[in-house]
Coordinates of C-alpha atoms in Angstrom, one line a residue:
Chain A
X1 CA 0.0 0.0 0.0
X2 CA 1.2 3.4 -0.9
X3 CA 0.3 6.9 -2.2
X4 CA 1.6 7.9 -5.6
X5 CA 2.6 11.4 -6.7
X6 CA 3.5 12.0 -10.3
X7 CA 6.4 14.5 -10.7
X8 CA 6.0 16.4 -14.0
X9 CA 9.2 17.2 -15.8
X10 CA 9.9 19.4 -18.8
X11 CA 13.3 19.1 -20.5
X12 CA 14.7 17.1 -17.6
X13 CA 13.6 19.6 -15.0
X14 CA 10.9 19.1 -12.4
X15 CA 7.9 21.4 -12.6
X16 CA 8.1 23.3 -9.3
X17 CA 4.4 22.9 -8.7
X18 CA 5.0 19.1 -8.5
X19 CA 6.6 19.7 -5.1
X20 CA 3.2 21.1 -4.0
X21 CA 1.7 17.8 -5.0
X22 CA 4.4 16.0 -3.0
X23 CA 3.6 18.2 0.0
X24 CA -0.1 17.2 -0.2
X25 CA 0.8 13.6 -0.9
X26 CA 3.0 13.5 2.3
X27 CA -0.1 14.6 4.3
X28 CA -2.3 12.0 2.7
X29 CA 0.3 9.2 3.1
X30 CA 0.8 10.1 6.8
X31 CA -2.9 10.1 7.5
X32 CA -3.3 6.7 5.8
X33 CA -0.2 5.4 7.5
X34 CA 1.5 4.3 4.2
X35 CA 4.8 5.3 2.5
X36 CA 4.8 8.1 -0.2
X37 CA 6.1 7.1 -3.6
X38 CA 7.1 9.6 -6.3
X39 CA 6.9 8.7 -10.0
X40 CA 9.5 10.2 -12.3
X41 CA 9.3 9.4 -16.0
X42 CA 11.6 10.7 -18.8
X43 CA 15.1 11.9 -19.4
X44 CA 17.3 12.9 -16.5
X45 CA 14.9 11.0 -14.2
X46 CA 17.6 10.1 -11.6
X47 CA 18.5 13.6 -10.7
X48 CA 14.8 14.6 -10.4
X49 CA 14.3 11.4 -8.3
X50 CA 16.9 12.5 -5.8
X51 CA 15.1 15.9 -5.6
X52 CA 11.8 14.2 -5.0
X53 CA 13.3 12.4 -2.0
X54 CA 14.4 15.8 -0.6
X55 CA 10.8 17.1 -1.0
X56 CA 9.3 14.2 1.0
X57 CA 9.1 11.0 -1.0
X58 CA 10.0 7.7 0.7
X59 CA 10.4 5.8 -2.5
X60 CA 10.8 6.9 -6.2
X61 CA 9.8 4.8 -9.2
X62 CA 12.0 5.9 -12.0
X63 CA 11.5 5.2 -15.7
X64 CA 14.2 6.6 -18.0
X65 CA 13.7 5.5 -21.5
X66 CA 13.9 6.9 -25.1
X67 CA 10.1 6.4 -25.5
X68 CA 9.5 8.6 -22.5
X69 CA 11.9 11.4 -23.4
X70 CA 9.1 13.7 -24.6
X71 CA 5.9 13.6 -22.6
X72 CA 3.3 11.6 -24.7
X73 CA 0.0 10.7 -23.1
X74 CA -0.2 7.2 -24.6
X75 CA 3.3 6.2 -23.3
X76 CA 2.9 7.9 -19.9
X77 CA -0.7 6.7 -19.3
X78 CA 0.2 3.1 -20.2
X79 CA 3.0 3.2 -17.7
X80 CA 1.0 4.9 -15.0
X81 CA -1.8 2.4 -15.5
X82 CA 0.6 -0.5 -15.3
X83 CA 2.1 0.8 -12.0
X84 CA -1.3 1.4 -10.5
X85 CA -2.4 -2.1 -11.3
X86 CA 0.8 -3.5 -9.9
X87 CA 1.1 -1.4 -6.7
X88 CA -2.6 -0.8 -6.0
X89 CA -2.0 2.7 -4.4
X90 CA -4.7 4.2 -2.2
X91 CA -4.3 7.5 -4.0
X92 CA -2.6 9.1 -7.0
X93 CA -1.9 12.8 -6.9
X94 CA -0.5 15.3 -9.4
X95 CA -0.9 19.0 -10.1
X96 CA -3.6 19.5 -12.6
X97 CA -1.5 21.1 -15.3
X98 CA -2.4 20.4 -18.9
X99 CA -0.4 17.1 -18.8
X100 CA -1.3 16.2 -15.2
X101 CA -5.0 16.4 -15.8
X102 CA -5.0 14.2 -18.9
X103 CA -2.6 11.7 -17.5
X104 CA -4.6 11.1 -14.3
X105 CA -7.8 11.0 -16.2
X106 CA -6.5 8.4 -18.6
X107 CA -5.2 6.1 -15.9
X108 CA -8.4 6.5 -13.9
X109 CA -10.4 5.5 -17.0
X110 CA -8.1 2.5 -17.6
X111 CA -8.7 1.3 -14.1
X112 CA -12.3 2.4 -13.7
X113 CA -11.3 4.5 -10.7
X114 CA -12.6 7.9 -9.4
X115 CA -10.9 11.2 -10.3
X116 CA -11.5 14.6 -8.7
X117 CA -9.8 17.6 -10.4
X118 CA -9.1 21.3 -9.7
X119 CA -8.9 20.4 -6.0
X120 CA -8.2 23.4 -3.8
X121 CA -8.5 21.6 -0.4
X122 CA -8.0 18.1 0.6
X123 CA -8.4 15.9 3.8
X124 CA -8.5 12.3 4.7
X125 CA -11.5 10.9 6.4
X126 CA -11.5 7.2 7.4
X127 CA -9.5 6.1 4.3
X128 CA -11.5 8.2 2.0
X129 CA -10.2 11.4 0.4
X130 CA -12.5 14.4 0.8
X131 CA -12.0 17.5 -1.4
X132 CA -13.3 20.9 -2.1
X133 CA -13.3 22.1 -5.8
X134 CA -14.8 25.2 -7.4
X135 CA -17.4 24.5 -10.1
X136 CA -19.7 26.6 -12.3
X137 CA -16.9 28.8 -13.4
X138 CA -15.8 29.3 -9.7
X139 CA -19.2 30.6 -8.6
X140 CA -20.0 27.7 -6.3
X141 CA -17.9 25.2 -4.3
X142 CA -18.4 21.4 -4.4
X143 CA -17.4 19.1 -1.6
X144 CA -16.8 15.6 -3.0
X145 CA -15.4 12.3 -1.8
X146 CA -13.6 9.4 -3.4
X147 CA -14.2 5.7 -2.6
X148 CA -11.8 3.4 -0.6
X149 CA -12.9 0.6 -3.1
X150 CA -10.5 1.9 -5.7
X151 CA -7.5 4.0 -6.2
X152 CA -8.5 7.7 -5.7
X153 CA -7.0 10.0 -8.3
X154 CA -6.7 13.6 -7.3
X155 CA -5.6 16.5 -9.6
X156 CA -4.7 19.5 -7.5
X157 CA -5.1 23.1 -8.6
X158 CA -1.6 24.7 -8.9
X159 CA -0.5 27.0 -6.1
X160 CA -3.3 25.7 -3.8
X161 CA -1.0 23.5 -1.7
X162 CA 2.4 24.1 0.0
X163 CA 5.6 22.2 -0.8
X164 CA 7.6 20.8 2.1
X165 CA 11.0 22.3 2.9
X166 CA 13.6 20.2 1.1
X167 CA 15.7 18.0 3.4
X168 CA 19.2 17.6 1.8
X169 CA 19.9 14.5 3.9
X170 CA 17.0 12.5 2.5
X171 CA 17.9 9.1 1.1
X172 CA 14.8 7.7 -0.8
X173 CA 14.6 4.2 -2.1
X174 CA 15.0 4.3 -5.9
X175 CA 13.3 1.6 -7.9
X176 CA 13.8 1.4 -11.7
X177 CA 10.8 0.5 -13.8
X178 CA 10.4 -0.3 -17.5
X179 CA 8.1 1.5 -19.9
X180 CA 4.8 -0.3 -20.7
X181 CA 4.9 0.2 -24.4
X182 CA 7.7 0.0 -27.0
X183 CA 8.1 2.7 -29.7
X184 CA 6.4 0.5 -32.4
X185 CA 3.3 0.3 -30.2
X186 CA 3.0 4.1 -30.1
X187 CA 1.0 6.0 -32.7
X188 CA 1.8 9.6 -31.7
X189 CA 5.0 11.4 -32.2
X190 CA 6.2 14.8 -31.0
X191 CA 7.7 16.5 -34.0
X192 CA 8.9 19.7 -32.3
X193 CA 8.3 22.0 -29.4
X194 CA 8.4 25.8 -29.7
X195 CA 9.1 27.2 -26.3
X196 CA 7.7 30.7 -25.7
X197 CA 10.9 31.9 -24.2
X198 CA 11.3 34.9 -22.0
X199 CA 7.8 34.6 -20.8
X200 CA 6.9 33.6 -17.3
X201 CA 4.4 30.8 -17.3
X202 CA 1.0 32.1 -16.1
X203 CA 0.2 28.9 -14.2
X204 CA 3.3 29.0 -12.0
X205 CA 3.6 32.7 -11.6
X206 CA 3.6 34.2 -8.1
X207 CA 2.7 37.6 -9.6
X208 CA 0.6 38.4 -12.6
X209 CA 0.2 41.8 -14.3
X210 CA -2.9 41.8 -16.6
X211 CA -4.1 44.3 -19.2
X212 CA -7.6 44.8 -20.6
X213 CA -9.5 46.8 -23.1
X214 CA -8.1 50.1 -21.8
X215 CA -4.7 49.2 -23.1
X216 CA -5.9 50.9 -26.3
X217 CA -5.9 54.3 -24.5
X218 CA -2.2 54.6 -25.0
X219 CA -1.3 58.3 -25.4
X220 CA 1.5 57.4 -27.8
X221 CA 0.6 58.0 -31.5
X222 CA 0.7 55.1 -33.9
X223 CA 3.1 55.6 -36.8
X224 CA 1.4 57.2 -39.8
X225 CA -0.2 54.7 -42.1
X226 CA -0.7 52.0 -39.4
X227 CA -3.7 50.1 -40.6
X228 CA -5.2 49.7 -37.1
X229 CA -3.9 52.4 -34.7
X230 CA -6.0 51.1 -31.8
X231 CA -4.4 47.7 -32.0
X232 CA -0.9 49.2 -32.4
X233 CA -1.4 51.4 -29.3
X234 CA -2.6 48.5 -27.2
X235 CA 0.3 46.2 -28.3
X236 CA 2.8 49.0 -27.7
X237 CA 1.3 49.4 -24.2
X238 CA 1.6 45.7 -23.4
X239 CA 5.3 45.8 -24.6
X240 CA 6.4 49.1 -23.2
X241 CA 4.2 49.9 -20.3
X242 CA 3.0 46.6 -18.8
X243 CA 6.1 44.5 -19.5
X244 CA 8.5 46.8 -17.6
X245 CA 6.3 46.4 -14.6
X246 CA 6.1 42.7 -15.0
X247 CA 9.9 42.5 -15.4
X248 CA 10.6 44.4 -12.2
X249 CA 8.2 42.1 -10.4
X250 CA 9.3 38.9 -12.1
X251 CA 5.7 38.6 -13.1
X252 CA 3.8 36.9 -15.9
X253 CA 1.6 38.9 -18.3
X254 CA -2.1 38.2 -18.4
X255 CA -5.0 39.7 -20.4
X256 CA -8.7 39.9 -20.4
X257 CA -10.8 38.3 -23.1
X258 CA -11.7 41.7 -24.5
X259 CA -8.0 42.4 -25.1
X260 CA -7.4 39.0 -26.7
X261 CA -10.4 39.2 -28.9
X262 CA -9.4 42.7 -30.1
X263 CA -6.0 41.3 -31.2
X264 CA -4.0 43.2 -28.6
X265 CA -2.2 40.1 -27.3
X266 CA -2.1 36.3 -28.1
X267 CA -4.7 34.0 -26.6
X268 CA -2.0 32.2 -24.5
X269 CA -2.2 35.2 -22.1
X270 CA -6.0 35.1 -21.6
X271 CA -7.1 34.8 -18.0
X272 CA -10.8 33.8 -17.3
X273 CA -13.5 31.5 -18.3
X274 CA -12.3 30.6 -21.8
X275 CA -8.7 31.1 -20.9
X276 CA -6.5 30.2 -17.9
X277 CA -7.5 29.9 -14.2
X278 CA -4.7 31.4 -12.1
X279 CA -4.2 31.9 -8.3
X280 CA -1.1 34.1 -7.8
X281 CA -0.1 35.8 -4.6
X282 CA -0.5 39.2 -6.4
X283 CA -2.8 40.0 -9.3
X284 CA -2.6 43.5 -10.8
X285 CA -5.5 44.2 -13.2
X286 CA -4.8 47.2 -15.4
X287 CA -7.7 48.6 -17.4
X288 CA -9.8 45.5 -16.9
X289 CA -13.4 46.2 -16.0
X290 CA -13.8 42.7 -14.3
X291 CA -16.5 40.9 -16.2
X292 CA -17.8 37.8 -14.3
X293 CA -16.0 35.7 -17.0
X294 CA -12.7 37.3 -16.1
X295 CA -13.3 37.0 -12.3
X296 CA -13.8 33.2 -12.8
X297 CA -10.2 32.9 -13.8
X298 CA -8.5 35.0 -11.0
X299 CA -10.8 35.5 -8.1
X300 CA -8.8 33.2 -5.8
X301 CA -5.7 35.3 -6.1
X302 CA -4.3 36.2 -2.7
X303 CA -4.0 40.0 -3.2
X304 CA -5.8 41.8 -6.1
X305 CA -5.0 45.3 -7.2
X306 CA -7.2 47.1 -9.7
X307 CA -6.2 50.1 -11.7
X308 CA -9.1 51.5 -13.7
X309 CA -10.4 54.9 -14.8
X310 CA -14.0 54.0 -14.0
X311 CA -14.6 54.0 -10.2
X312 CA -17.8 52.0 -10.9
X313 CA -15.9 49.1 -12.6
X314 CA -16.9 45.7 -11.1
X315 CA -13.3 44.8 -10.6
X316 CA -13.3 47.2 -7.6
X317 CA -15.8 44.9 -5.8
X318 CA -13.3 42.0 -6.0
X319 CA -10.1 44.0 -5.5
X320 CA -8.2 44.5 -2.2
X321 CA -6.6 47.7 -3.3
X322 CA -8.2 50.0 -5.9
X323 CA -6.5 52.8 -7.8
X324 CA -8.8 55.0 -9.8
X325 CA -6.9 56.7 -12.7
X326 CA -5.2 56.3 -16.1
X327 CA -3.2 53.1 -16.2
X328 CA -0.7 54.9 -18.6
X329 CA 0.1 57.3 -15.7
X330 CA -0.1 54.9 -12.7
X331 CA 1.7 51.9 -14.2
X332 CA 4.9 53.8 -15.1
X333 CA 4.9 55.5 -11.6
X334 CA 4.5 52.1 -10.0
X335 CA 7.3 50.6 -12.0
X336 CA 9.6 53.5 -11.0
X337 CA 8.6 53.2 -7.4
X338 CA 9.2 49.5 -7.3
X339 CA 12.6 49.9 -9.0
X340 CA 13.5 52.3 -6.2
X341 CA 12.1 50.3 -3.3
X342 CA 13.2 46.9 -4.4
X343 CA 16.7 48.2 -5.3
X344 CA 16.6 47.1 -9.0
Chain B
X1 CA -15.6 10.6 -43.2
X2 CA -17.6 11.0 -40.0
X3 CA -16.9 13.4 -37.2
X4 CA -18.6 13.4 -33.8
X5 CA -18.8 16.2 -31.2
X6 CA -20.0 16.0 -27.6
X7 CA -21.7 19.0 -26.1
X8 CA -23.9 20.0 -23.1
X9 CA -26.0 22.9 -21.9
X10 CA -24.6 25.0 -19.1
X11 CA -26.0 28.1 -17.4
X12 CA -25.5 31.4 -19.2
X13 CA -22.0 32.6 -18.3
X14 CA -23.2 35.9 -16.9
X15 CA -25.8 34.1 -14.7
X16 CA -25.6 34.4 -11.0
X17 CA -25.2 30.8 -9.8
X18 CA -25.8 29.9 -6.2
X19 CA -26.7 27.2 -3.8
X20 CA -30.3 27.5 -2.5
X21 CA -31.6 26.5 0.9
X22 CA -32.2 22.9 -0.2
X23 CA -28.6 22.6 -1.2
X24 CA -29.3 22.6 -5.0
X25 CA -27.3 24.7 -7.5
X26 CA -29.6 27.2 -9.1
X27 CA -29.3 30.0 -11.6
X28 CA -32.7 31.6 -11.4
X29 CA -34.4 32.1 -14.7
X30 CA -31.1 32.6 -16.6
X31 CA -31.0 30.7 -19.9
X32 CA -29.1 27.5 -20.5
X33 CA -26.6 28.0 -23.3
X34 CA -24.2 25.7 -25.1
X35 CA -21.1 25.1 -23.0
X36 CA -18.8 28.1 -24.1
X37 CA -15.8 25.9 -25.0
X38 CA -18.0 23.6 -27.2
X39 CA -18.7 26.3 -29.7
X40 CA -15.1 25.9 -31.1
X41 CA -15.6 22.1 -31.2
X42 CA -18.9 22.4 -33.1
X43 CA -17.4 24.9 -35.6
X44 CA -14.4 22.6 -36.2
X45 CA -16.6 19.6 -36.8
X46 CA -18.6 21.5 -39.4
X47 CA -15.4 22.7 -41.1
X48 CA -13.8 19.2 -41.1
X49 CA -16.9 17.5 -42.4
X50 CA -17.4 20.1 -45.1
X51 CA -13.7 19.9 -46.3
X52 CA -13.7 16.1 -46.4
X53 CA -17.2 15.8 -47.8
X54 CA -18.3 13.9 -44.7
X55 CA -20.9 14.0 -42.0
X56 CA -20.9 15.7 -38.6
X57 CA -22.9 14.4 -35.7
X58 CA -23.4 15.9 -32.2
X59 CA -24.2 14.0 -29.0
X60 CA -25.3 15.2 -25.6
X61 CA -25.4 13.0 -22.5
X62 CA -27.9 13.9 -19.8
X63 CA -31.4 15.2 -19.3
X64 CA -33.9 17.3 -21.3
X65 CA -32.0 20.6 -20.6
X66 CA -29.2 19.5 -23.0
X67 CA -31.6 19.6 -26.0
X68 CA -30.9 23.3 -26.0
X69 CA -27.2 22.7 -26.8
X70 CA -28.1 20.1 -29.4
X71 CA -30.6 22.5 -31.1
X72 CA -27.9 25.2 -31.1
X73 CA -25.5 22.7 -32.8
X74 CA -28.1 21.8 -35.4
X75 CA -28.7 25.5 -36.1
X76 CA -25.0 26.1 -36.6
X77 CA -25.0 23.3 -39.2
X78 CA -24.3 19.9 -37.7
X79 CA -26.0 17.2 -39.7
X80 CA -27.5 15.1 -36.9
X81 CA -28.1 15.2 -33.1
X82 CA -28.6 12.5 -30.5
X83 CA -29.2 12.7 -26.8
X84 CA -28.3 9.9 -24.4
X85 CA -30.3 9.5 -21.2
X86 CA -30.8 6.7 -18.8
X87 CA -31.8 6.6 -15.1
X88 CA -28.7 4.5 -14.4
X89 CA -26.4 7.1 -16.0
X90 CA -25.1 9.9 -13.8
X91 CA -23.5 12.2 -16.4
X92 CA -21.4 14.0 -13.7
X93 CA -19.5 10.7 -13.1
X94 CA -16.8 11.1 -15.8
X95 CA -15.9 7.4 -16.2
X96 CA -19.6 6.5 -16.7
X97 CA -20.0 9.4 -19.1
X98 CA -16.9 8.3 -21.0
X99 CA -18.0 4.7 -21.2
X100 CA -21.4 5.7 -22.6
X101 CA -19.8 8.2 -25.0
X102 CA -17.4 5.7 -26.3
X103 CA -20.2 3.1 -26.8
X104 CA -22.2 5.8 -28.8
X105 CA -19.2 6.5 -31.1
X106 CA -18.9 2.8 -31.7
X107 CA -22.6 2.4 -32.4
X108 CA -22.4 5.2 -35.0
X109 CA -19.5 3.3 -36.7
X110 CA -16.8 4.6 -39.1
X111 CA -16.0 7.6 -37.0
X112 CA -12.7 9.2 -37.9
X113 CA -12.5 12.0 -35.4
X114 CA -14.2 12.9 -32.1
X115 CA -14.0 16.6 -31.2
X116 CA -14.6 18.1 -27.8
X117 CA -14.4 21.6 -26.2
X118 CA -11.5 22.1 -23.8
X119 CA -13.7 21.6 -20.7
X120 CA -17.3 21.8 -19.4
X121 CA -17.7 24.9 -17.2
X122 CA -20.6 23.5 -15.0
X123 CA -18.7 20.4 -13.7
X124 CA -15.5 22.4 -14.1
X125 CA -13.5 19.5 -15.6
X126 CA -12.1 18.1 -18.8
X127 CA -11.5 14.6 -17.5
X128 CA -14.3 13.0 -19.6
X129 CA -12.4 14.2 -22.8
X130 CA -9.4 12.0 -22.1
X131 CA -11.4 9.2 -20.7
X132 CA -13.5 8.9 -23.9
X133 CA -10.2 8.4 -25.8
X134 CA -9.1 5.7 -23.4
X135 CA -12.4 3.9 -23.5
X136 CA -12.2 3.9 -27.3
X137 CA -8.5 2.9 -27.3
X138 CA -7.8 5.9 -29.6
X139 CA -5.0 8.5 -29.3
X140 CA -5.9 11.7 -27.5
X141 CA -4.9 15.0 -29.0
X142 CA -5.6 17.6 -26.3
X143 CA -5.4 21.4 -26.2
X144 CA -5.3 21.7 -30.0
X145 CA -4.9 25.3 -31.2
X146 CA -4.4 24.4 -34.9
X147 CA -4.9 21.4 -37.3
X148 CA -1.7 21.6 -39.4
X149 CA -2.6 18.7 -41.7
X150 CA -5.1 16.0 -41.9
X151 CA -5.6 13.1 -44.4
X152 CA -8.8 11.1 -43.9
X153 CA -7.7 8.6 -46.6
X154 CA -4.2 7.9 -45.2
X155 CA -5.7 8.2 -41.6
X156 CA -3.1 10.7 -40.4
X157 CA -3.3 14.0 -38.6
X158 CA -0.8 16.7 -37.5
X159 CA -1.8 19.2 -34.9
X160 CA -0.4 22.1 -32.8
X161 CA -1.1 21.9 -29.1
X162 CA -1.0 24.8 -26.7
X163 CA 0.7 23.8 -23.4
X164 CA 2.0 25.9 -20.5
X165 CA 5.6 26.1 -21.8
X166 CA 4.8 26.7 -25.5
X167 CA 3.5 25.0 -28.6
X168 CA 4.0 21.3 -29.5
X169 CA 3.6 19.8 -32.9
X170 CA 2.2 16.3 -32.7
X171 CA 1.5 13.7 -35.4
X172 CA -1.0 10.9 -34.9
X173 CA -2.9 8.2 -36.6
X174 CA -6.7 8.4 -37.1
X175 CA -9.2 7.7 -35.6
X176 CA -8.4 10.0 -32.7
X177 CA -10.1 12.1 -30.1
X178 CA -9.3 15.8 -30.0
X179 CA -10.0 18.7 -27.7
X180 CA -9.8 22.2 -29.0
X181 CA -8.8 25.6 -27.7
X182 CA -10.4 28.9 -28.4
X183 CA -7.9 30.0 -31.0
X184 CA -8.6 27.1 -33.4
X185 CA -11.4 29.0 -35.1
X186 CA -14.1 31.7 -35.0
X187 CA -17.4 29.9 -34.3
X188 CA -20.3 30.9 -36.6
X189 CA -23.6 32.2 -35.4
X190 CA -26.6 30.0 -36.3
X191 CA -28.4 31.3 -39.4
X192 CA -32.1 32.1 -39.4
X193 CA -32.8 29.1 -41.7
X194 CA -30.6 26.9 -39.4
X195 CA -32.6 28.0 -36.3
X196 CA -35.9 27.2 -38.1
X197 CA -34.7 23.8 -39.2
X198 CA -33.3 23.0 -35.7
X199 CA -36.6 24.0 -34.0
X200 CA -38.4 21.4 -36.1
X201 CA -35.9 18.6 -35.7
X202 CA -36.7 15.6 -33.6
X203 CA -33.8 14.4 -31.6
X204 CA -33.6 10.7 -31.0
X205 CA -32.8 9.6 -27.4
X206 CA -30.7 6.5 -26.7
X207 CA -30.7 4.5 -23.5
X208 CA -27.9 2.4 -22.2
X209 CA -29.7 -0.6 -23.6
X210 CA -29.6 1.0 -27.0
X211 CA -25.9 1.3 -26.6
X212 CA -25.5 -2.2 -25.3
X213 CA -23.2 -1.1 -22.5
X214 CA -23.0 -1.6 -18.7
X215 CA -21.4 1.1 -16.6
X216 CA -18.7 0.7 -13.9
X217 CA -19.6 1.7 -10.4
X218 CA -19.3 5.4 -9.6
X219 CA -16.2 6.0 -7.5
X220 CA -16.8 9.6 -6.6
X221 CA -19.7 11.3 -4.9
X222 CA -20.7 15.0 -4.5
X223 CA -21.5 15.5 -0.8
X224 CA -22.8 19.0 -1.0
X225 CA -22.5 22.4 -2.8
X226 CA -21.5 25.5 -0.9
X227 CA -21.7 29.2 -1.7
X228 CA -18.4 31.0 -1.8
X229 CA -17.3 32.5 1.5
X230 CA -18.1 36.2 1.7
X231 CA -15.0 38.3 0.9
X232 CA -13.4 39.6 4.0
X233 CA -13.1 43.4 4.2
X234 CA -13.7 46.1 1.7
X235 CA -11.6 47.4 -1.1
X236 CA -9.1 50.0 0.1
X237 CA -9.1 52.9 -2.4
X238 CA -5.7 54.5 -2.8
X239 CA -5.9 58.1 -3.8
X240 CA -3.5 61.0 -4.8
X241 CA -1.3 61.7 -7.8
X242 CA -0.1 58.7 -9.7
X243 CA 3.3 58.9 -7.9
X244 CA 1.5 59.1 -4.5
X245 CA -0.8 56.2 -5.4
X246 CA 2.2 54.1 -6.5
X247 CA 4.2 54.8 -3.3
X248 CA 1.2 54.0 -1.0
X249 CA 0.4 50.8 -3.0
X250 CA 4.0 49.6 -2.7
X251 CA 3.8 50.2 1.1
X252 CA 0.7 48.0 1.3
X253 CA 2.2 45.3 -0.9
X254 CA 5.3 45.2 1.2
X255 CA 3.1 44.8 4.4
X256 CA 1.2 42.0 2.6
X257 CA 4.6 40.3 1.9
X258 CA 3.6 39.5 -1.7
X259 CA 6.6 41.2 -3.3

């Protein structure tokens, strides 16, 4: 009997939010009185396995094979299913990233087990995992339980759980496992991966600076002959007004749906109902009115700052700190102040 | 060539959703609409079927309220709609949903592609998407932002997927299950003729017996729904010149220890 936690890796590095899952897994394993097992698949797995030990795993199952080098659902799911069938864990946890959600769902389907996703709080009650998860676009909370009759799969919302402090003296038991499928049994192939370099990942970001429709109110003039001056102004504002603030804070850049739909910034930055759900420590909304669809994606942020010209904007009902005014005056002042105070 | 989309009705995104005194989730008299993510899946099914000279079907699993989403799909231009309902089928149990969905795809036969929206906003999950693929034993192409190439004769597809760290190009064999992101297309509005046609359509309803499938036991259970806790405190408005506002805000953020 054990509890599994899948450690997500990208290019041989562990995704830092995986340590949050290991922290939650440690609690579950202790409550159930079973050891905690980390699963590390892919290249450079041994180094990540040692790290998993430092973050609280008693054992690490390691699969390092050419078929697992790039994450592929079919290869990873087949292996996870095989390990679940072999070890019969009480629970399998992972952070619900794009890959984590589909991997857990696939193995849960293969073993007809229960899966609860987007979990923001977790406890163990008589062998059964009890969770809270937001539903209906975050407007309502659902309390749900798994069943002790099967492995309970739990996908955690990123940044909702704390990682343990690493213990450099940890010495986990490392067990090597073989992949479940050979290359000629796999029908998908990763051709290439274009990393969006220089951008902080929204899902992992501790601080997010977001821009909305009012990004188009840039006082700068578009060069003569620009086909769509409004779009030019907004794009320039994201690059030359918001990005310097994000850089000084080490923040990721978000956007409202209105800004994305107007072509001010690519969809990958959209926060809200048809974009990403985020929960940073600090969310700074610049020129975002705060439609309910946007709130669905950011309302669980720890501290929310709203900068908006309109004192009646709905975002001020959600914000902790409100600044009424022109973002093109306030944001540069804020960037300058932060540079001074943070000594950058 | 045959493409199948799954959809469902969800409360209008602007609706105020809350838990009433009986513990049920309600959204007053707000309309049910097609799940917002599904519009992109429906559009893509129409485009794929049209390009390949094939057929596009849409399926909803659940009660009468989901007819709304099916009619919207027919009005957009899907060829055929089916609803699946059975007292033994709890459509919020994702493994049961996926088992029934996979059986429906097999019953239709000769399906090349199943397309789904990225997630369902009511149950706030996408797990059924991947589970349909596993129950069919087909590859899953998730978070697709672009179809780069598809050949329904050679049974191959190449897609671009949007992941946290960037964009991945993946090739796969068909048939496959695919979930699509918002930037894959621009969903069309139903035409007047489409709406008229959809309003007259009769939508067949299949039971589990029609699908010839038995479901695994449900392994998760919703205990209760709760309203969000009331937000503590009021917003603190920070006034002054932009420079004064900035300085006061930085003071507060340092006190909050979020920098």
